[in-house]
mmCIF file of C-alpha atoms and ligand atoms in Angstrom:
data_model
loop_
_atom_site.group_PDB
_atom_site.id
_atom_site.type_symbol
_atom_site.label_atom_id
_atom_site.label_comp_id
_atom_site.label_asym_id
_atom_site.label_seq_id
_atom_site.Cartn_x
_atom_site.Cartn_y
_atom_site.Cartn_z
ATOM 1 C CA UNK A 19 85.200 113.210 68.251
ATOM 2 C CA UNK A 20 82.819 110.438 66.969
ATOM 3 C CA UNK A 21 80.238 109.286 69.637
ATOM 4 C CA UNK A 22 78.104 106.279 69.138
ATOM 5 C CA UNK A 23 74.900 106.815 71.514
ATOM 6 C CA UNK A 24 72.224 104.300 72.276
ATOM 7 C CA UNK A 25 68.828 105.891 72.027
ATOM 8 C CA UNK A 26 66.251 103.248 74.026
ATOM 9 C CA UNK A 27 63.101 102.496 72.243
ATOM 10 C CA UNK A 28 60.107 100.292 72.935
ATOM 11 C CA UNK A 29 60.662 97.326 75.342
ATOM 12 C CA UNK A 30 64.255 96.689 74.570
ATOM 13 C CA UNK A 31 65.452 98.120 71.101
ATOM 14 C CA UNK A 32 68.335 100.510 70.722
ATOM 15 C CA UNK A 33 68.324 103.082 68.303
ATOM 16 C CA UNK A 34 72.146 103.696 67.653
ATOM 17 C CA UNK A 35 73.015 107.679 66.870
ATOM 18 C CA UNK A 36 76.179 108.284 65.308
ATOM 19 C CA UNK A 37 77.377 111.843 66.044
ATOM 20 C CA UNK A 38 79.848 114.353 66.388
ATOM 21 C CA UNK A 39 79.234 117.810 67.753
ATOM 22 C CA UNK A 40 77.232 119.166 65.215
ATOM 23 C CA UNK A 41 75.777 116.302 62.691
ATOM 24 C CA UNK A 42 74.119 112.606 63.352
ATOM 25 C CA UNK A 43 73.341 109.412 61.462
ATOM 26 C CA UNK A 44 70.651 107.204 63.075
ATOM 27 C CA UNK A 45 70.733 103.486 62.656
ATOM 28 C CA UNK A 46 67.195 101.610 62.511
ATOM 29 C CA UNK A 47 64.683 104.412 64.126
ATOM 30 C CA UNK A 48 61.731 102.229 65.023
ATOM 31 C CA UNK A 49 60.310 105.387 66.434
ATOM 32 C CA UNK A 50 60.890 109.096 65.798
ATOM 33 C CA UNK A 51 60.238 110.951 69.019
ATOM 34 C CA UNK A 52 63.296 109.540 71.318
ATOM 35 C CA UNK A 53 65.473 110.139 68.454
ATOM 36 C CA UNK A 54 64.160 114.018 67.957
ATOM 37 C CA UNK A 55 64.391 114.666 71.828
ATOM 38 C CA UNK A 56 68.182 113.329 71.677
ATOM 39 C CA UNK A 57 68.892 115.441 68.504
ATOM 40 C CA UNK A 58 67.234 118.622 69.914
ATOM 41 C CA UNK A 59 69.048 118.112 73.630
ATOM 42 C CA UNK A 60 72.201 117.343 71.762
ATOM 43 C CA UNK A 61 72.011 120.366 69.303
ATOM 44 C CA UNK A 62 72.597 117.857 66.685
ATOM 45 C CA UNK A 63 71.330 118.200 62.852
ATOM 46 C CA UNK A 64 70.286 114.722 61.468
ATOM 47 C CA UNK A 65 72.493 114.027 57.972
ATOM 48 C CA UNK A 66 71.357 110.715 57.501
ATOM 49 C CA UNK A 67 68.990 107.491 58.035
ATOM 50 C CA UNK A 68 70.472 103.767 58.032
ATOM 51 C CA UNK A 69 68.267 100.836 58.089
ATOM 52 C CA UNK A 70 69.367 97.058 58.395
ATOM 53 C CA UNK A 71 66.157 94.980 57.667
ATOM 54 C CA UNK A 72 62.347 95.928 57.295
ATOM 55 C CA UNK A 73 60.864 94.945 60.483
ATOM 56 C CA UNK A 74 58.621 97.805 61.960
ATOM 57 C CA UNK A 75 60.655 98.110 65.192
ATOM 58 C CA UNK A 76 63.443 99.288 63.004
ATOM 59 C CA UNK A 77 61.901 101.415 60.254
ATOM 60 C CA UNK A 78 58.573 103.128 62.158
ATOM 61 C CA UNK A 79 60.079 106.184 62.426
ATOM 62 C CA UNK A 80 61.358 106.976 59.030
ATOM 63 C CA UNK A 81 58.298 108.827 57.760
ATOM 64 C CA UNK A 82 58.159 111.414 60.875
ATOM 65 C CA UNK A 83 61.915 111.843 60.789
ATOM 66 C CA UNK A 84 61.902 112.667 56.922
ATOM 67 C CA UNK A 85 59.123 114.851 57.610
ATOM 68 C CA UNK A 86 61.208 117.117 59.867
ATOM 69 C CA UNK A 87 64.653 116.672 57.930
ATOM 70 C CA UNK A 88 65.251 115.935 54.427
ATOM 71 C CA UNK A 89 68.092 113.435 54.660
ATOM 72 C CA UNK A 90 69.094 110.451 52.708
ATOM 73 C CA UNK A 91 67.288 107.111 53.828
ATOM 74 C CA UNK A 92 70.015 104.058 53.084
ATOM 75 C CA UNK A 93 68.530 100.598 53.173
ATOM 76 C CA UNK A 94 68.396 96.991 52.145
ATOM 77 C CA UNK A 95 67.645 96.968 48.407
ATOM 78 C CA UNK A 96 66.151 93.469 48.610
ATOM 79 C CA UNK A 97 63.497 94.674 50.891
ATOM 80 C CA UNK A 98 60.620 96.790 50.069
ATOM 81 C CA UNK A 99 60.713 99.354 52.956
ATOM 82 C CA UNK A 100 58.764 103.220 52.245
ATOM 83 C CA UNK A 101 60.884 106.082 52.425
ATOM 84 C CA UNK A 102 64.165 104.382 51.089
ATOM 85 C CA UNK A 103 65.978 106.986 48.953
ATOM 86 C CA UNK A 104 69.390 104.819 48.492
ATOM 87 C CA UNK A 105 68.664 100.974 48.298
ATOM 88 C CA UNK A 106 72.351 99.268 48.651
ATOM 89 C CA UNK A 107 73.716 96.191 47.565
ATOM 90 C CA UNK A 108 76.522 94.208 49.233
ATOM 91 C CA UNK A 109 79.694 95.873 48.835
ATOM 92 C CA UNK A 110 78.225 99.529 48.335
ATOM 93 C CA UNK A 111 79.586 102.274 50.331
ATOM 94 C CA UNK A 112 77.711 104.767 52.272
ATOM 95 C CA UNK A 113 79.882 108.188 52.541
ATOM 96 C CA UNK A 114 78.484 110.357 55.715
ATOM 97 C CA UNK A 115 80.534 113.431 54.913
ATOM 98 C CA UNK A 116 79.319 115.376 57.921
ATOM 99 C CA UNK A 117 80.715 113.142 60.622
ATOM 100 C CA UNK A 118 83.508 111.656 58.608
ATOM 101 C CA UNK A 119 82.224 107.991 58.752
ATOM 102 C CA UNK A 120 82.469 105.301 55.600
ATOM 103 C CA UNK A 121 80.170 102.245 55.713
ATOM 104 C CA UNK A 122 80.389 99.371 53.521
ATOM 105 C CA UNK A 123 77.430 97.187 53.011
ATOM 106 C CA UNK A 124 77.305 93.512 54.229
ATOM 107 C CA UNK A 125 74.629 91.073 53.203
ATOM 108 C CA UNK A 126 73.647 88.774 56.263
ATOM 109 C CA UNK A 127 70.173 87.150 55.306
ATOM 110 C CA UNK A 128 68.588 84.987 57.484
ATOM 111 C CA UNK A 129 66.513 86.952 60.277
ATOM 112 C CA UNK A 130 64.809 88.665 57.190
ATOM 113 C CA UNK A 131 65.664 87.939 53.331
ATOM 114 C CA UNK A 132 67.271 91.500 52.470
ATOM 115 C CA UNK A 133 69.098 92.066 55.832
ATOM 116 C CA UNK A 134 72.110 94.172 55.711
ATOM 117 C CA UNK A 135 74.802 95.299 58.105
ATOM 118 C CA UNK A 136 76.979 98.498 57.672
ATOM 119 C CA UNK A 137 80.874 98.155 58.636
ATOM 120 C CA UNK A 138 83.452 100.738 59.255
ATOM 121 C CA UNK A 139 87.112 100.952 60.374
ATOM 122 C CA UNK A 140 87.753 104.578 60.999
ATOM 123 C CA UNK A 141 87.897 106.054 63.644
ATOM 124 C CA UNK A 142 87.674 102.443 65.052
ATOM 125 C CA UNK A 143 86.121 98.981 63.594
ATOM 126 C CA UNK A 144 82.517 99.396 64.112
ATOM 127 C CA UNK A 145 79.496 97.099 62.729
ATOM 128 C CA UNK A 146 75.665 97.824 62.994
ATOM 129 C CA UNK A 147 74.005 94.308 62.438
ATOM 130 C CA UNK A 148 70.582 94.836 63.277
ATOM 131 C CA UNK A 149 68.636 91.672 64.394
ATOM 132 C CA UNK A 150 71.525 89.492 62.951
ATOM 133 C CA UNK A 151 74.217 88.962 65.910
ATOM 134 C CA UNK A 152 73.063 89.829 69.521
ATOM 135 C CA UNK A 153 75.513 89.549 72.435
ATOM 136 C CA UNK A 154 75.561 85.910 73.453
ATOM 137 C CA UNK A 155 72.971 85.366 71.225
ATOM 138 C CA UNK A 156 71.725 85.840 67.475
ATOM 139 C CA UNK A 157 68.239 86.750 65.730
ATOM 140 C CA UNK A 158 65.191 84.624 65.160
ATOM 141 C CA UNK A 159 65.461 82.899 61.562
ATOM 142 C CA UNK A 160 62.181 84.392 60.222
ATOM 143 C CA UNK A 161 62.552 84.578 56.191
ATOM 144 C CA UNK A 162 65.833 82.717 55.695
ATOM 145 C CA UNK A 163 67.084 79.365 56.590
ATOM 146 C CA UNK A 164 69.436 78.286 59.086
ATOM 147 C CA UNK A 165 72.596 77.403 56.982
ATOM 148 C CA UNK A 166 71.970 80.762 55.434
ATOM 149 C CA UNK A 167 72.112 82.353 58.704
ATOM 150 C CA UNK A 168 74.789 80.648 60.000
ATOM 151 C CA UNK A 169 76.889 81.678 56.997
ATOM 152 C CA UNK A 170 76.237 85.174 57.674
ATOM 153 C CA UNK A 171 77.365 84.914 61.292
ATOM 154 C CA UNK A 172 80.599 83.798 59.748
ATOM 155 C CA UNK A 173 80.818 86.705 57.473
ATOM 156 C CA UNK A 174 80.423 88.907 60.457
ATOM 157 C CA UNK A 175 82.973 86.736 62.124
ATOM 158 C CA UNK A 176 85.645 87.557 59.436
ATOM 159 C CA UNK A 177 85.649 91.012 60.405
ATOM 160 C CA UNK A 178 88.623 92.191 62.799
ATOM 161 C CA UNK A 179 88.736 91.035 66.215
ATOM 162 C CA UNK A 180 88.540 94.409 67.681
ATOM 163 C CA UNK A 181 85.198 95.395 65.969
ATOM 164 C CA UNK A 182 82.665 97.125 67.910
ATOM 165 C CA UNK A 183 79.027 95.422 67.330
ATOM 166 C CA UNK A 184 76.100 97.560 67.730
ATOM 167 C CA UNK A 185 73.267 95.292 67.708
ATOM 168 C CA UNK A 186 69.535 96.607 68.201
ATOM 169 C CA UNK A 187 67.978 94.752 71.127
ATOM 170 C CA UNK A 188 69.137 94.387 74.927
ATOM 171 C CA UNK A 189 68.766 90.792 74.850
ATOM 172 C CA UNK A 190 71.978 89.595 76.492
ATOM 173 C CA UNK A 191 71.027 88.698 79.888
ATOM 174 C CA UNK A 192 68.372 85.949 78.525
ATOM 175 C CA UNK A 193 70.876 85.228 76.110
ATOM 176 C CA UNK A 194 73.572 84.289 78.660
ATOM 177 C CA UNK A 195 70.870 82.024 80.291
ATOM 178 C CA UNK A 196 70.671 79.785 77.132
ATOM 179 C CA UNK A 197 74.632 80.033 76.469
ATOM 180 C CA UNK A 198 75.075 78.938 80.270
ATOM 181 C CA UNK A 199 72.730 75.688 79.238
ATOM 182 C CA UNK A 200 74.526 74.642 75.876
ATOM 183 C CA UNK A 201 78.036 75.949 77.147
ATOM 184 C CA UNK A 202 78.177 75.091 80.655
ATOM 185 C CA UNK A 203 81.812 74.759 81.439
ATOM 186 C CA UNK A 204 82.878 78.183 79.646
ATOM 187 C CA UNK A 205 84.764 80.301 82.256
ATOM 188 C CA UNK A 206 84.452 83.692 80.387
ATOM 189 C CA UNK A 207 80.481 83.236 79.821
ATOM 190 C CA UNK A 208 80.410 82.765 83.812
ATOM 191 C CA UNK A 209 82.305 86.029 84.302
ATOM 192 C CA UNK A 210 80.151 87.664 81.455
ATOM 193 C CA UNK A 211 77.010 86.827 83.373
ATOM 194 C CA UNK A 212 78.292 88.482 86.644
ATOM 195 C CA UNK A 213 79.565 91.632 84.953
ATOM 196 C CA UNK A 214 76.144 91.824 83.010
ATOM 197 C CA UNK A 215 73.920 91.353 85.638
ATOM 198 C CA UNK A 216 75.895 94.324 87.379
ATOM 199 C CA UNK A 217 75.299 96.244 84.475
ATOM 200 C CA UNK A 218 71.608 95.367 83.996
ATOM 201 C CA UNK A 219 70.705 96.209 87.723
ATOM 202 C CA UNK A 220 71.787 99.735 86.951
ATOM 203 C CA UNK A 221 70.084 99.650 83.516
ATOM 204 C CA UNK A 222 73.318 100.433 81.841
ATOM 205 C CA UNK A 223 73.509 98.759 78.181
ATOM 206 C CA UNK A 224 75.459 95.800 77.589
ATOM 207 C CA UNK A 225 76.084 96.944 74.149
ATOM 208 C CA UNK A 226 78.359 97.717 72.157
ATOM 209 C CA UNK A 227 80.082 94.213 72.550
ATOM 210 C CA UNK A 228 83.342 93.349 70.855
ATOM 211 C CA UNK A 229 83.811 90.495 68.259
ATOM 212 C CA UNK A 230 86.786 88.640 70.126
ATOM 213 C CA UNK A 231 84.487 88.528 73.255
ATOM 214 C CA UNK A 232 81.534 87.168 71.156
ATOM 215 C CA UNK A 233 83.806 84.375 69.449
ATOM 216 C CA UNK A 234 84.704 83.468 73.067
ATOM 217 C CA UNK A 235 81.246 83.405 74.689
ATOM 218 C CA UNK A 236 78.767 83.389 71.930
ATOM 219 C CA UNK A 237 77.402 79.634 71.325
ATOM 220 C CA UNK A 238 76.143 80.424 67.524
ATOM 221 C CA UNK A 239 79.593 81.649 66.965
ATOM 222 C CA UNK A 240 81.043 78.605 68.301
ATOM 223 C CA UNK A 241 79.424 75.634 66.572
ATOM 224 C CA UNK A 242 82.813 74.213 65.795
ATOM 225 C CA UNK A 243 83.848 73.931 69.536
ATOM 226 C CA UNK A 244 83.411 70.363 71.095
ATOM 227 C CA UNK A 245 81.294 71.529 73.899
ATOM 228 C CA UNK A 246 78.696 73.001 71.705
ATOM 229 C CA UNK A 247 78.888 70.113 69.144
ATOM 230 C CA UNK A 248 78.395 67.797 72.453
ATOM 231 C CA UNK A 249 75.609 69.877 73.765
ATOM 232 C CA UNK A 250 73.519 70.207 70.578
ATOM 233 C CA UNK A 251 74.243 66.110 69.943
ATOM 234 C CA UNK A 252 73.001 65.303 73.283
ATOM 235 C CA UNK A 253 69.953 67.742 72.503
ATOM 236 C CA UNK A 254 68.801 65.934 69.688
ATOM 237 C CA UNK A 255 70.227 62.504 70.511
ATOM 238 C CA UNK A 256 71.981 61.966 66.916
ATOM 239 C CA UNK A 257 75.400 62.974 65.517
ATOM 240 C CA UNK A 258 75.712 66.188 63.943
ATOM 241 C CA UNK A 259 78.362 66.302 61.340
ATOM 242 C CA UNK A 260 79.090 69.915 60.799
ATOM 243 C CA UNK A 261 78.994 73.172 62.268
ATOM 244 C CA UNK A 262 76.039 74.489 60.592
ATOM 245 C CA UNK A 263 73.774 71.784 61.365
ATOM 246 C CA UNK A 264 74.972 72.185 65.070
ATOM 247 C CA UNK A 265 73.962 75.949 64.802
ATOM 248 C CA UNK A 266 70.750 74.605 63.635
ATOM 249 C CA UNK A 267 69.867 72.663 66.478
ATOM 250 C CA UNK A 268 71.096 75.669 68.666
ATOM 251 C CA UNK A 269 68.893 77.917 67.066
ATOM 252 C CA UNK A 270 65.746 75.480 67.501
ATOM 253 C CA UNK A 271 66.715 74.448 70.985
ATOM 254 C CA UNK A 272 66.840 78.384 71.925
ATOM 255 C CA UNK A 273 63.115 79.122 70.097
ATOM 256 C CA UNK A 274 62.089 76.480 72.948
ATOM 257 C CA UNK A 275 64.256 77.732 75.625
HETATM 258 ZN ZN1 LIG B 325 64.042 92.186 63.321
HETATM 259 FE FE1 LIG B 326 63.993 94.272 65.913
#
């Protein structure tokens, strides 16, 4: 049976370990030691490392892991990351034989220039999207521009509604605080806030989230909805003719929230 386990790291990162009884692939290991501890406690053999983008909280553990395990390291071909053995381009596929998972590569630039996501459809729909889509939020735009980030999020929106979304940070509660301000009448968001507060009180991860849920609550996926258009227009006191501009305003607004 496939298990996808969040190994907590740093302040609010999750390092996702995709595994069966014997083997494991790890996504964005920013640090090696908690991953090695988990592999040892579950008696798992590492079979691959997957990287979404170059930031050190996603790549810092590569060197130490590859010293202990001779495994392929997949990552974005458009970024320079030490240790990558298999640079990837859009639509490339990654076959993880040991855990019977096939992933395909989606380009989602914006947070960084070469940021990629990994999408798989069996045994269920799943996407590892790094720092691009978060529950009720999205990544900061460090290297790309807003229109590009918006396109990347729209791309993720075209995945099946039941896709499980494995983000790399536990930002959900803070994201909901902003979402409630930008989309105050959204009942689903109010319900989610209550549920997420409960989870966080018990230190339980709020991830993975589901694409269908994100479409209902995430302001950055709802830039074509009247409530978000109105809020964004009021915030800048100017008309915003298209969803991409609404996105840009929401992103800026949240940066200073
Ligand atoms: Zn990042
Ligand atoms: Fe990060």
